[in-house]
């Protein structure tokens, strides 16, 4: 006699099989899809997802950073989610959140924008201050219980009545350098000032899409605490010094990787995961975080006007350990899951910025109270400097 199991029991048995090595991840996702169940979903959310499937699916528009990040999310999160629910994730690449904010304001609507792979605390507050936030029902996102409290608390301080996003990953913006042209000793000696080395003129790059990133490095190079800048003129003087040495300001992670991989630039500030991806490909690129280097945490931010049950289901799916770890390995950024609660594979433990304590006490994040009030004035200043002013 064949014994029948409900969906939750079947999921738990599948997950146990994966943990034992009896079922590989590809088969696991395939079985989830054919069974119409998904990681960590039960009760009301299961009912909601079944209803969504019967309704032939809802479209969710996702915007992220492209490149290896998008590939990891598509393969490990979106495709299995679509197979399991009948919903469709339309993923697109943005040049930066300013681009999205400008579009939304110009249109007077958030239509076509549902979930953003958003750049952490300062952008979270910016979206909230502009009135584009929602209040997530965390009962529909049970996997949130595995997320590091250190990553949740900064967002709760901004919206104590409810969250509009789930923390998803974290990393640092340090300095990448080509070891065939720059020695480790020189990099360690100069730190943030490696970006101002006149011997490397024409072989230096920079992230041009975010005034605050440029100012953070200007603060380090002028000897100031980035979260307590007293002399903005000194910051922009350093930015001008850097501008006169750069070959190009890159505008995306894909462009950053291309410039480094082809040897067009030898030194640039860089996102830790992108450098890890280059290293995995065998390129001679080293990475360092200078003292008070910039750390950041990213969220999956849900925009006002989005279909909430469907969005919450997707977020819960993305936070399931199997999915979040697979995405982390793919995109090379540690997941938001607490490593004291969820076992992490060596591939995650070896990622730059990974914190085994789950407390993130060794990383320096941008304080929105110190940075957001300066956005308008200093953002304009960066635009002037970038154009030669």
Coordinates of C-alpha atoms in Angstrom, one line a residue:
X1 CA 0.0 0.0 0.0
X2 CA 1.4 3.4 -1.0
X3 CA 1.5 5.9 1.8
X4 CA 0.5 9.5 0.8
X5 CA 2.2 12.6 2.3
X6 CA 1.0 16.1 2.4
X7 CA 3.1 18.8 0.7
X8 CA 4.9 20.0 3.8
X9 CA 5.9 16.5 4.8
X10 CA 7.1 15.8 1.2
X11 CA 9.2 19.0 1.3
X12 CA 10.7 18.1 4.6
X13 CA 11.6 14.6 3.3
X14 CA 13.1 16.2 0.2
X15 CA 15.2 18.6 2.2
X16 CA 16.4 15.8 4.4
X17 CA 17.4 13.9 1.3
X18 CA 19.4 16.8 0.0
X19 CA 21.1 17.2 3.4
X20 CA 22.1 13.5 3.3
X21 CA 23.4 13.9 -0.2
X22 CA 20.8 11.5 -1.6
X23 CA 19.3 14.1 -3.9
X24 CA 21.3 16.8 -5.7
X25 CA 20.1 20.4 -5.8
X26 CA 18.9 20.3 -9.4
X27 CA 16.7 17.3 -8.7
X28 CA 15.5 18.9 -5.5
X29 CA 14.2 22.0 -7.3
X30 CA 12.7 19.8 -10.0
X31 CA 10.8 17.8 -7.5
X32 CA 9.6 20.9 -5.7
X33 CA 8.3 22.2 -9.0
X34 CA 6.5 19.0 -10.0
X35 CA 5.0 18.7 -6.5
X36 CA 3.8 22.3 -6.5
X37 CA 5.6 23.1 -3.2
X38 CA 8.4 25.3 -2.4
X39 CA 11.0 25.8 0.3
X40 CA 9.7 26.6 3.8
X41 CA 6.1 27.4 2.7
X42 CA 3.2 26.0 4.6
X43 CA -0.2 26.8 5.9
X44 CA -1.7 30.1 4.6
X45 CA 1.1 30.8 2.3
X46 CA 0.8 27.4 0.7
X47 CA -2.9 28.1 0.2
X48 CA -2.1 31.5 -1.3
X49 CA 0.4 30.0 -3.7
X50 CA -1.9 27.2 -4.8
X51 CA -4.5 29.9 -5.5
X52 CA -1.9 31.9 -7.5
X53 CA -1.1 28.8 -9.5
X54 CA -4.7 28.2 -10.3
X55 CA -5.0 31.8 -11.4
X56 CA -2.3 31.0 -14.0
X57 CA 0.2 33.2 -12.3
X58 CA 1.0 36.8 -11.4
X59 CA 3.9 38.8 -12.9
X60 CA 6.5 40.2 -10.5
X61 CA 8.9 42.7 -11.8
X62 CA 12.4 42.4 -10.3
X63 CA 15.3 44.8 -10.8
X64 CA 18.9 44.0 -9.8
X65 CA 22.5 44.5 -10.6
X66 CA 22.9 42.1 -13.6
X67 CA 25.9 39.9 -14.4
X68 CA 26.7 37.0 -12.1
X69 CA 24.2 38.3 -9.5
X70 CA 21.3 38.1 -11.9
X71 CA 22.5 34.7 -13.2
X72 CA 22.6 33.3 -9.7
X73 CA 19.1 34.6 -8.8
X74 CA 17.6 33.4 -12.1
X75 CA 19.0 30.0 -11.8
X76 CA 18.6 29.4 -8.1
X77 CA 15.6 31.4 -7.1
X78 CA 13.4 32.7 -10.0
X79 CA 13.2 29.6 -12.2
X80 CA 12.3 27.2 -9.3
X81 CA 9.8 29.8 -7.9
X82 CA 8.1 30.1 -11.3
X83 CA 8.0 26.3 -11.6
X84 CA 6.5 25.9 -8.2
X85 CA 3.9 28.7 -8.3
X86 CA 2.9 29.4 -11.9
X87 CA 3.9 33.1 -11.2
X88 CA 6.4 34.8 -13.4
X89 CA 9.4 36.9 -12.4
X90 CA 10.4 39.4 -15.0
X91 CA 13.9 40.4 -14.1
X92 CA 15.8 43.4 -15.4
X93 CA 19.1 45.1 -14.8
X94 CA 19.2 48.7 -13.5
X95 CA 22.1 51.1 -13.6
X96 CA 21.4 52.2 -10.1
X97 CA 18.5 53.0 -7.8
X98 CA 18.6 56.6 -8.7
X99 CA 17.6 55.6 -12.1
X100 CA 14.6 53.7 -10.8
X101 CA 13.6 56.5 -8.4
X102 CA 13.7 59.0 -11.3
X103 CA 11.5 56.8 -13.4
X104 CA 9.0 56.2 -10.7
X105 CA 8.8 59.9 -9.8
X106 CA 8.4 60.9 -13.5
X107 CA 5.7 58.3 -14.1
X108 CA 3.9 59.1 -10.9
X109 CA 3.4 55.4 -10.4
X110 CA 5.3 52.3 -9.3
X111 CA 3.8 50.2 -12.1
X112 CA 6.4 47.8 -13.5
X113 CA 8.5 48.0 -10.3
X114 CA 7.9 45.4 -7.6
X115 CA 11.1 44.1 -6.0
X116 CA 14.4 45.9 -6.0
X117 CA 17.8 44.4 -5.0
X118 CA 18.4 47.5 -3.0
X119 CA 21.6 48.9 -1.6
X120 CA 21.0 48.7 2.1
X121 CA 20.2 51.1 4.8
X122 CA 20.6 54.5 3.2
X123 CA 18.5 53.5 0.2
X124 CA 15.9 51.8 2.4
X125 CA 15.4 55.1 4.2
X126 CA 15.3 57.0 0.9
X127 CA 12.5 54.8 -0.5
X128 CA 10.6 55.1 2.8
X129 CA 11.0 58.8 2.9
X130 CA 9.6 59.0 -0.6
X131 CA 6.6 57.0 0.4
X132 CA 7.2 53.9 -1.7
X133 CA 7.4 51.4 1.2
X134 CA 5.0 48.7 2.2
X135 CA 4.5 46.6 5.4
X136 CA 5.4 43.0 4.9
X137 CA 3.4 40.3 6.7
X138 CA 6.3 38.3 8.2
X139 CA 3.9 35.5 9.0
X140 CA 4.1 34.8 5.3
X141 CA 7.9 34.8 5.4
X142 CA 8.8 32.2 8.0
X143 CA 12.3 31.9 6.7
X144 CA 12.9 35.4 8.1
X145 CA 13.6 33.7 11.4
X146 CA 17.0 32.6 10.1
X147 CA 18.1 36.1 9.1
X148 CA 20.8 37.7 11.3
X149 CA 19.3 40.1 13.8
X150 CA 22.3 42.4 13.1
X151 CA 21.0 42.9 9.6
X152 CA 17.3 43.3 10.6
X153 CA 17.7 45.8 13.4
X154 CA 19.0 48.8 11.3
X155 CA 15.8 48.6 9.1
X156 CA 13.5 48.2 12.1
X157 CA 14.9 51.5 13.4
X158 CA 13.8 53.3 10.3
X159 CA 10.3 51.6 10.1
X160 CA 9.5 50.3 13.6
X161 CA 5.9 49.5 12.6
X162 CA 6.9 47.0 9.9
X163 CA 9.5 46.1 7.3
X164 CA 9.4 46.9 3.6
X165 CA 12.3 44.6 2.7
X166 CA 14.1 41.5 3.8
X167 CA 17.9 41.7 4.2
X168 CA 19.5 39.4 1.7
X169 CA 23.3 39.7 1.5
X170 CA 26.2 41.8 2.5
X171 CA 29.7 42.7 1.3
X172 CA 32.3 45.4 1.1
X173 CA 33.5 47.9 -1.4
X174 CA 37.3 47.6 -1.0
X175 CA 40.1 47.9 -3.5
X176 CA 41.0 45.5 -6.2
X177 CA 44.4 45.4 -7.8
X178 CA 46.2 43.4 -10.5
X179 CA 49.0 41.5 -8.8
X180 CA 51.0 41.5 -12.0
X181 CA 51.4 45.2 -11.8
X182 CA 50.9 46.1 -8.1
X183 CA 52.6 44.3 -5.2
X184 CA 50.8 43.3 -2.1
X185 CA 53.3 45.3 0.0
X186 CA 52.6 48.5 -2.0
X187 CA 48.8 47.9 -1.7
X188 CA 49.0 47.4 2.1
X189 CA 51.3 50.4 2.6
X190 CA 49.1 52.8 0.6
X191 CA 45.6 51.5 1.5
X192 CA 42.9 53.8 0.2
X193 CA 45.6 56.1 -1.3
X194 CA 46.5 53.3 -3.7
X195 CA 43.7 54.9 -5.8
X196 CA 45.8 58.1 -5.9
X197 CA 49.1 56.6 -6.9
X198 CA 50.4 58.8 -9.8
X199 CA 52.5 55.9 -11.0
X200 CA 49.3 54.2 -12.0
X201 CA 47.8 57.1 -13.9
X202 CA 45.6 55.9 -16.8
X203 CA 45.3 52.4 -15.2
X204 CA 43.0 53.4 -12.3
X205 CA 39.2 53.0 -12.4
X206 CA 36.4 54.1 -10.1
X207 CA 32.7 53.6 -9.4
X208 CA 31.1 56.6 -10.9
X209 CA 27.4 55.9 -10.2
X210 CA 27.2 56.8 -6.5
X211 CA 28.3 60.1 -5.1
X212 CA 28.4 58.6 -1.6
X213 CA 30.8 55.9 -2.6
X214 CA 33.2 58.5 -4.1
X215 CA 32.8 60.6 -1.0
X216 CA 33.5 57.7 1.3
X217 CA 36.9 57.1 -0.3
X218 CA 37.5 60.9 -0.4
X219 CA 37.0 60.9 3.4
X220 CA 39.4 58.0 3.9
X221 CA 42.0 59.7 1.7
X222 CA 41.7 63.0 3.6
X223 CA 42.0 61.3 6.9
X224 CA 38.4 61.7 8.1
X225 CA 35.9 59.4 9.6
X226 CA 33.4 58.7 6.7
X227 CA 30.5 58.6 9.1
X228 CA 31.5 62.0 10.6
X229 CA 32.8 64.1 7.8
X230 CA 33.8 67.6 8.9
X231 CA 35.5 69.0 5.8
X232 CA 33.6 68.2 2.6
X233 CA 36.0 70.4 0.5
X234 CA 38.8 68.1 1.4
X235 CA 36.7 65.1 0.4
X236 CA 36.1 66.6 -3.1
X237 CA 39.7 67.7 -3.5
X238 CA 40.7 64.1 -3.2
X239 CA 37.9 63.1 -5.6
X240 CA 39.4 65.6 -8.1
X241 CA 42.9 64.1 -7.6
X242 CA 41.5 60.7 -8.3
X243 CA 39.5 61.9 -11.3
X244 CA 42.7 63.2 -12.9
X245 CA 44.3 59.7 -12.7
X246 CA 41.4 57.5 -13.8
X247 CA 41.0 55.8 -17.2
X248 CA 37.3 55.4 -16.6
X249 CA 34.5 55.5 -14.1
X250 CA 32.7 52.2 -14.4
X251 CA 28.9 52.1 -14.1
X252 CA 28.1 48.4 -13.4
X253 CA 29.5 45.3 -11.9
X254 CA 29.8 43.7 -15.3
X255 CA 31.8 46.7 -16.6
X256 CA 34.0 46.6 -13.5
X257 CA 34.8 42.9 -14.1
X258 CA 35.5 43.5 -17.8
X259 CA 37.9 46.3 -17.2
X260 CA 39.9 44.3 -14.6
X261 CA 39.8 41.0 -16.6
X262 CA 41.1 42.7 -19.8
X263 CA 43.8 44.5 -17.9
X264 CA 42.6 47.9 -19.0
X265 CA 42.8 49.0 -15.4
X266 CA 45.1 47.7 -12.6
X267 CA 43.5 49.4 -9.6
X268 CA 40.0 50.4 -8.6
X269 CA 37.6 50.3 -5.7
X270 CA 35.5 47.2 -6.2
X271 CA 32.7 45.1 -4.9
X272 CA 34.0 42.1 -3.0
X273 CA 31.8 39.5 -4.7
X274 CA 32.8 40.7 -8.2
X275 CA 36.4 40.3 -7.3
X276 CA 35.8 36.9 -5.8
X277 CA 34.1 36.0 -9.2
X278 CA 37.2 37.2 -11.1
X279 CA 39.5 35.2 -8.8
X280 CA 37.4 32.1 -9.4
X281 CA 37.9 32.6 -13.1
X282 CA 41.7 32.7 -12.6
X283 CA 42.4 36.4 -13.0
X284 CA 45.4 37.8 -11.0
X285 CA 43.2 40.2 -9.0
X286 CA 43.7 40.7 -5.3
X287 CA 41.3 42.4 -2.9
X288 CA 41.7 44.3 0.3
X289 CA 39.5 46.3 2.6
X290 CA 41.4 49.4 3.9
X291 CA 40.8 50.6 7.5
X292 CA 37.2 51.9 7.8
X293 CA 36.4 50.5 4.3
X294 CA 32.8 50.6 3.3
X295 CA 30.6 47.7 4.2
X296 CA 27.0 47.3 3.0
X297 CA 24.0 45.1 3.3
X298 CA 21.5 44.6 0.5
X299 CA 17.8 44.0 0.8
X300 CA 15.0 42.7 -1.4
X301 CA 12.8 45.8 -1.2
X302 CA 9.1 45.6 -2.1
X303 CA 7.6 48.6 -3.7
X304 CA 4.3 50.1 -2.8
X305 CA 1.5 48.8 -5.1
X306 CA 3.0 45.3 -5.5
X307 CA 0.9 42.1 -5.2
X308 CA 1.8 41.4 -1.6
X309 CA 1.1 37.7 -1.1
X310 CA 3.0 36.8 -4.3
X311 CA 5.9 39.1 -3.3
X312 CA 6.1 37.6 0.2
X313 CA 6.0 34.1 -1.2
X314 CA 9.0 34.9 -3.5
X315 CA 10.9 36.5 -0.6
X316 CA 10.3 33.5 1.6
X317 CA 11.5 31.2 -1.2
X318 CA 14.6 33.3 -1.7
X319 CA 15.4 33.2 2.0
X320 CA 15.1 29.4 2.2
X321 CA 18.6 28.1 3.2
X322 CA 18.9 25.9 0.1
X323 CA 18.1 28.9 -2.2
X324 CA 20.0 31.6 -0.3
X325 CA 23.2 29.6 0.0
X326 CA 23.0 28.6 -3.7
X327 CA 22.6 32.3 -4.6
X328 CA 25.4 33.3 -2.3
X329 CA 27.8 30.8 -3.9
X330 CA 26.7 32.0 -7.3
X331 CA 27.0 35.7 -6.7
X332 CA 29.9 35.5 -4.2
X333 CA 28.3 37.6 -1.5
X334 CA 27.5 36.0 2.0
X335 CA 23.8 35.5 2.6
X336 CA 21.8 37.3 5.3
X337 CA 21.2 34.0 7.1
X338 CA 22.7 33.7 10.6
X339 CA 25.6 31.3 10.4
X340 CA 25.1 30.3 14.0
X341 CA 21.6 29.0 13.0
X342 CA 22.3 27.8 9.5
X343 CA 25.2 25.6 8.5
X344 CA 27.3 27.3 5.8
X345 CA 29.4 25.4 3.3
X346 CA 33.1 26.2 2.9
X347 CA 32.3 28.1 -0.3
X348 CA 30.4 30.7 1.7
X349 CA 32.8 30.7 4.7
X350 CA 35.6 31.6 2.3
X351 CA 33.8 34.6 0.7
X352 CA 35.2 38.1 1.4
X353 CA 33.5 39.8 4.3
X354 CA 31.9 36.6 5.7
X355 CA 31.3 36.9 9.4
X356 CA 31.0 33.6 11.2
X357 CA 29.6 35.3 14.4
X358 CA 26.5 36.6 12.7
X359 CA 27.0 39.9 14.5
X360 CA 28.8 42.0 11.8
X361 CA 30.6 43.9 14.5
X362 CA 33.9 44.1 12.4
X363 CA 32.3 45.9 9.5
X364 CA 31.6 49.6 9.0
X365 CA 28.3 50.6 7.5
X366 CA 27.1 53.9 6.1
X367 CA 25.0 55.8 8.7
X368 CA 21.9 57.1 7.0
X369 CA 21.6 59.9 9.6
X370 CA 25.1 61.1 8.6
X371 CA 24.7 60.6 4.9
X372 CA 21.1 61.1 3.7
X373 CA 20.9 64.8 4.7
X374 CA 23.8 65.6 2.4
X375 CA 22.5 63.7 -0.6
X376 CA 21.1 66.6 -2.6
X377 CA 24.0 69.1 -2.1
X378 CA 26.9 66.7 -2.2
X379 CA 25.4 64.6 -5.0
X380 CA 25.4 67.8 -7.2
X381 CA 29.0 68.4 -6.1
X382 CA 30.1 65.0 -7.3
X383 CA 28.4 65.6 -10.6
X384 CA 30.4 68.8 -11.0
X385 CA 33.6 67.2 -10.0
X386 CA 33.0 64.2 -12.3
X387 CA 32.6 66.7 -15.2
X388 CA 35.8 68.5 -14.5
X389 CA 34.6 71.1 -11.9

